[in-house]
CSV table of C-alpha atoms in Angstrom, one decimal:
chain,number,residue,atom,x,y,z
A,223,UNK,CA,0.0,0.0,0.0
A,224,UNK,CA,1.4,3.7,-0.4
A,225,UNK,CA,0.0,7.5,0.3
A,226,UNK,CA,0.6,9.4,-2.5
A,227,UNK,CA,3.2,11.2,-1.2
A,228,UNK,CA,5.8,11.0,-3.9
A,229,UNK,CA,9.8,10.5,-2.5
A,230,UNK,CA,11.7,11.2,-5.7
A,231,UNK,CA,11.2,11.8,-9.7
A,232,UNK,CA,13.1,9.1,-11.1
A,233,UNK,CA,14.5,8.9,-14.8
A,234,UNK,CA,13.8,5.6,-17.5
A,235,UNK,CA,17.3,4.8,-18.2
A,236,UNK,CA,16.2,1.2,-20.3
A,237,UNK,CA,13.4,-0.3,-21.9
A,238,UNK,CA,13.4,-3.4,-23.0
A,239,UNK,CA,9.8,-4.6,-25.7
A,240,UNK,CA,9.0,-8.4,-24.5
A,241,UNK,CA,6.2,-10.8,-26.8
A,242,UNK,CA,3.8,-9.8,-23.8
A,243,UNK,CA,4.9,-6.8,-21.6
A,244,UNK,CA,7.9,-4.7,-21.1
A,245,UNK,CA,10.8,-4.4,-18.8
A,246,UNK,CA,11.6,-1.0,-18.1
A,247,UNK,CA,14.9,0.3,-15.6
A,248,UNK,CA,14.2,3.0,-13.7
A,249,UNK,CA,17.0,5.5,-12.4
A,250,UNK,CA,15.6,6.2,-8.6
A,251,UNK,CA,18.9,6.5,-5.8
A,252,UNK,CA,16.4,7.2,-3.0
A,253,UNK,CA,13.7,4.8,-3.5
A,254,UNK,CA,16.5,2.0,-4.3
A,255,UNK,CA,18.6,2.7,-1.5
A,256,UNK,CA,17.0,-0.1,0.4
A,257,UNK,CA,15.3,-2.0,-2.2
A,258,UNK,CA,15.0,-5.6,-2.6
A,259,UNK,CA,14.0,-8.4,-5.1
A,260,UNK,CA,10.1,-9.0,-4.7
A,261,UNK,CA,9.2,-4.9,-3.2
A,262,UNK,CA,6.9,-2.8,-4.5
A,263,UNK,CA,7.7,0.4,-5.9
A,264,UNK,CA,4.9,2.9,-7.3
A,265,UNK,CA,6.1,4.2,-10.5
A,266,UNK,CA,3.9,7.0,-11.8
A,267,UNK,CA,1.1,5.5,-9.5
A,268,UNK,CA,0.8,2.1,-10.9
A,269,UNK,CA,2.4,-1.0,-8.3
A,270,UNK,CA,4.8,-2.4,-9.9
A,271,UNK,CA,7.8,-5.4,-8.6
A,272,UNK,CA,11.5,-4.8,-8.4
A,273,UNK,CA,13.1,-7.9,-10.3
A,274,UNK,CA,16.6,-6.6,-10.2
A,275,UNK,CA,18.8,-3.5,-9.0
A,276,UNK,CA,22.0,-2.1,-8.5
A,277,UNK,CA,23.1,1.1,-6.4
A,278,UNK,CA,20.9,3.6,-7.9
A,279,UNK,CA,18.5,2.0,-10.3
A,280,UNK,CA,15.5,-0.7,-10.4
A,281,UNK,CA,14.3,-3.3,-12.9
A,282,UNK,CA,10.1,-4.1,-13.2
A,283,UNK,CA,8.2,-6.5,-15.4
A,284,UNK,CA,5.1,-4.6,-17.0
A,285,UNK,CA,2.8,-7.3,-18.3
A,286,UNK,CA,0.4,-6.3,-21.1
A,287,UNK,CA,-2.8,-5.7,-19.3
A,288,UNK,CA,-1.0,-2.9,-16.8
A,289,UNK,CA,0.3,-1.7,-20.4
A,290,UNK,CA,-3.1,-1.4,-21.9
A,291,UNK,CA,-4.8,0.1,-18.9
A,292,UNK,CA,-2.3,2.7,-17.9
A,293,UNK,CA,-0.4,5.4,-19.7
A,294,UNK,CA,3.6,3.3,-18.8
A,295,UNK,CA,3.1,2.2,-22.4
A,296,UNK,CA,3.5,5.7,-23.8
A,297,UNK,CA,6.6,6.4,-21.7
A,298,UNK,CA,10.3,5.3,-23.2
A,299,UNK,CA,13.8,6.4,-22.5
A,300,UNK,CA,14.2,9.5,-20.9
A,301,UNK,CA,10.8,10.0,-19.1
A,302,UNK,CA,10.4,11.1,-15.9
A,303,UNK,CA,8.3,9.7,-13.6
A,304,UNK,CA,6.9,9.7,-10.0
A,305,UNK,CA,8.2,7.3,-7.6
A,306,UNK,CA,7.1,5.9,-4.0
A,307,UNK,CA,7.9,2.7,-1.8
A,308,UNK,CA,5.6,1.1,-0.1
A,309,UNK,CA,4.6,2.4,3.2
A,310,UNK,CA,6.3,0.9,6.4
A,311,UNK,CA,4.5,-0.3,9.6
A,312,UNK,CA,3.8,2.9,11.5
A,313,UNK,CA,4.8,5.6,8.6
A,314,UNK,CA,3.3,8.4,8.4
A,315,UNK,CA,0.5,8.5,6.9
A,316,UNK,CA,0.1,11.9,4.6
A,317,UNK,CA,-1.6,11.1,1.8
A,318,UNK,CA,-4.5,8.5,1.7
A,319,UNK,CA,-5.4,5.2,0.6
A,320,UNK,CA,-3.3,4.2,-2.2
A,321,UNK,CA,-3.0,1.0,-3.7
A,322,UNK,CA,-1.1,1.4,-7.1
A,323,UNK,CA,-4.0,-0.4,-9.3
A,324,UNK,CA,-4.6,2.1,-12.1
A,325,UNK,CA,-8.5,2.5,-12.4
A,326,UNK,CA,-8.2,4.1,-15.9
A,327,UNK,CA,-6.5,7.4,-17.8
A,328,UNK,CA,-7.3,10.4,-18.1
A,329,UNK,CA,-6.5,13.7,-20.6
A,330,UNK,CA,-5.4,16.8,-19.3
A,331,UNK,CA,-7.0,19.5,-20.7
A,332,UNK,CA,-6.2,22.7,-19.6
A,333,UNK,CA,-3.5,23.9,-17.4
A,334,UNK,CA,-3.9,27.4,-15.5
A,335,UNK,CA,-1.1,29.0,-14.0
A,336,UNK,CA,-1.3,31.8,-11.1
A,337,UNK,CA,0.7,33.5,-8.9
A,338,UNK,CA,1.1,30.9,-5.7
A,339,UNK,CA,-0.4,27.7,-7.6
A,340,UNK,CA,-1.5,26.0,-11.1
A,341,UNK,CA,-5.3,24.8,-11.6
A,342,UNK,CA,-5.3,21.4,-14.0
A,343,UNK,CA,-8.2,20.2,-15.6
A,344,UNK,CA,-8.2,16.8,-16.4
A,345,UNK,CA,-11.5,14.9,-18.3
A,346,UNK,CA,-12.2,11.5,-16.6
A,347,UNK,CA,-13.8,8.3,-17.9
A,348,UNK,CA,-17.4,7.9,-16.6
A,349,UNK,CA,-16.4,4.7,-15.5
A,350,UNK,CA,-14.5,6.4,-12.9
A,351,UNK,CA,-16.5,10.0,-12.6
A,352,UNK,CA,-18.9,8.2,-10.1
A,353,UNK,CA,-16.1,7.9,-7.5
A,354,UNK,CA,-15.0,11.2,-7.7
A,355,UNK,CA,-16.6,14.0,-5.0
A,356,UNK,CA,-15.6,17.3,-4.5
A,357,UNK,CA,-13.2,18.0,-1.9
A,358,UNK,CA,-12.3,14.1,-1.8
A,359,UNK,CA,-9.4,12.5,-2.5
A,360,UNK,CA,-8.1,11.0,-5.9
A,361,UNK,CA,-4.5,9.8,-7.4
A,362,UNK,CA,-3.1,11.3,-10.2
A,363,UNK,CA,0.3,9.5,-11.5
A,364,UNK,CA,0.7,8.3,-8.1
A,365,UNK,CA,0.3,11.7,-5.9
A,366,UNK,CA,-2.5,12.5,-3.6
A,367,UNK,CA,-4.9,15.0,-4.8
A,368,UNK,CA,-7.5,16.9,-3.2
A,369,UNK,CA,-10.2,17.4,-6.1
A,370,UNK,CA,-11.0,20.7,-6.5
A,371,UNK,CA,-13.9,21.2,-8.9
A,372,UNK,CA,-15.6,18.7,-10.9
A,373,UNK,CA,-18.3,19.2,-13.7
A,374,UNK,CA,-21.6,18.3,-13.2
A,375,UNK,CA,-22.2,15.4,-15.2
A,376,UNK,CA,-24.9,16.4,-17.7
A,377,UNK,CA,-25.6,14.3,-20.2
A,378,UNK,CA,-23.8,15.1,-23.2
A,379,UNK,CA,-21.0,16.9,-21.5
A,380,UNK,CA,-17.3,16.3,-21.2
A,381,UNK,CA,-16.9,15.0,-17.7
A,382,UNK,CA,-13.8,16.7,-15.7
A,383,UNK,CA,-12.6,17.5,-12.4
A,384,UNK,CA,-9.5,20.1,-11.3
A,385,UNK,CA,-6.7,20.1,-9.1
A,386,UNK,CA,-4.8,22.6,-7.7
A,387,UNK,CA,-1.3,22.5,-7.5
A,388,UNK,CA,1.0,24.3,-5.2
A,389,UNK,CA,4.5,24.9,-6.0
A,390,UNK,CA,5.9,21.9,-4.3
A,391,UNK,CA,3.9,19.7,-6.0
A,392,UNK,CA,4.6,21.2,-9.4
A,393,UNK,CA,8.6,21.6,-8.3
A,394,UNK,CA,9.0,17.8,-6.8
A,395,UNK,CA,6.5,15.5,-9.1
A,396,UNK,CA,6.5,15.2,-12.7
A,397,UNK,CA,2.8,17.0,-13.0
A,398,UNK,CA,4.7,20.5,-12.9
A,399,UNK,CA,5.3,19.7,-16.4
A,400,UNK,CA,1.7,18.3,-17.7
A,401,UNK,CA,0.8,19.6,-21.3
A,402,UNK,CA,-2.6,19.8,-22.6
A,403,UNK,CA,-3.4,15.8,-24.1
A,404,UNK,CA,-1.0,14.0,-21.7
A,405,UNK,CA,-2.2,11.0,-20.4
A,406,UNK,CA,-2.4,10.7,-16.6
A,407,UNK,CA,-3.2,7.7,-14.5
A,408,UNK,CA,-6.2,7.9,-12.0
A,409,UNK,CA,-7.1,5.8,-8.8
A,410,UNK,CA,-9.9,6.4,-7.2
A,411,UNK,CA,-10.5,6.6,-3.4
A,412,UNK,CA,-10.8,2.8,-2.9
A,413,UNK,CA,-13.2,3.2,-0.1
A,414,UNK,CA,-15.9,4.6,-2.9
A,415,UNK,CA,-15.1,1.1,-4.6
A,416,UNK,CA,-16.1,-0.7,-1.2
A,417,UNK,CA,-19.0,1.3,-0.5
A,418,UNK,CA,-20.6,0.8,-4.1
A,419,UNK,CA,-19.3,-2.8,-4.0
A,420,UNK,CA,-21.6,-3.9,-0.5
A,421,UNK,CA,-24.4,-1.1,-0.5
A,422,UNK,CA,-26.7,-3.6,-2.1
A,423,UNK,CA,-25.9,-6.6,0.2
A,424,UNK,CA,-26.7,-4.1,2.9
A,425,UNK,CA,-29.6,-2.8,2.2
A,426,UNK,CA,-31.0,-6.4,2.0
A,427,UNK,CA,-30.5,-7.6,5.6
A,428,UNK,CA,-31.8,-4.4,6.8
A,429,UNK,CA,-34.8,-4.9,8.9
A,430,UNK,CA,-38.3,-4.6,8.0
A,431,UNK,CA,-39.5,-1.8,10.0
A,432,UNK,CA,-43.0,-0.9,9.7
């Protein structure tokens, strides 16, 4: 499990194309310094398993269906991404809820600087617009978000939500440099998932009170 609270922006030194998935080397000293065969190291919010490293870099196995639902597959050689280790037993706990399983991608689609902070708009998937509440939490490449705004959800209509970015954020994670049309990957509060999941098996042992 992990927070969102991203430890260090880490650089794709290697990518290797497989028949079925990819194996990508990421350049991370801080998140490697104590890493192991078999841990779990969010990379730009998706969970992925260190099969090799050295002193300052990591080696994960991307199979094809965390390709085709995240946005790892448009990222080669050079890109910089968000990076987090798992949380330890009794860490701090400053983000929220965090799994690392990508519920789908989203577009960026506008980007409003200010003086002390940026606004970015980013249109969601309905599948995942039902989770999202104003005010509520929701990760974006792996760092815990507060959502902002959100539209309304009228049929017809492009469905969005905003985040507001202070300059830490922008300065120490890689969405300081979001463009209009990037790709972004988006996990949901799981306890949205949870409530959805059981709220029908609850309401039928409820009692029958006249």
């Amino acid at each position: 499990m992990f927070t969102g609270i991203v430890e260090e922006l880490g650089t794709i030194v290697a990518r290797e194309e497989l028949s079925d998935a990819a194996r990508i080397t990421v350049r991370g000293p801080l998140v490697t310094s104590d890493a192991s065969f078999g841990d779990s190291i969010s990379v730009n919010g998706v969970c992925l398993t260190v099969v090799e490293q050295s002193p300052d870099a990591f080696t994960v196995d991307v199979m094809a269906e965390t390709l085709d639902r995240s946005s790892l597959a448009r990222l080669g050689t050079g890109s910089r991404v968000n990076l987090e280790r798992a949380m330890a037993a009794g860490g701090r706990f400053g983000g929220h809820i965090v799994q690392g399983h990508v519920d789908g991608v989203g577009e960026v689609v506008s980007v409003s600087p200010s003086e002390h902070w940026t606004v970015v708009r980013i249109a969601v998937p309905d599948a995942i617009s039902r989770y999202i509440v104003e005010k509520g939490s929701i990760t974006v490449d792996g760092v815990s978000l507060t959502v902002s705004a959100l539209s309304d959800g009228a049929p017809g209509e492009q469905t969005w939500f905003e985040i507001s970015l202070i300059p830490t954020t922008l300065d120490e994670t890689t969405l300081g440099s979001v463009s209009i049309g990037d790709p972004v990957n988006l996990e949901a509060d799981v306890i949205a998932k949870y409530v959805e999941r059981l709220h029908p098996a609850t309401a039928a042992v409820q009692p029958d009170v006249k």
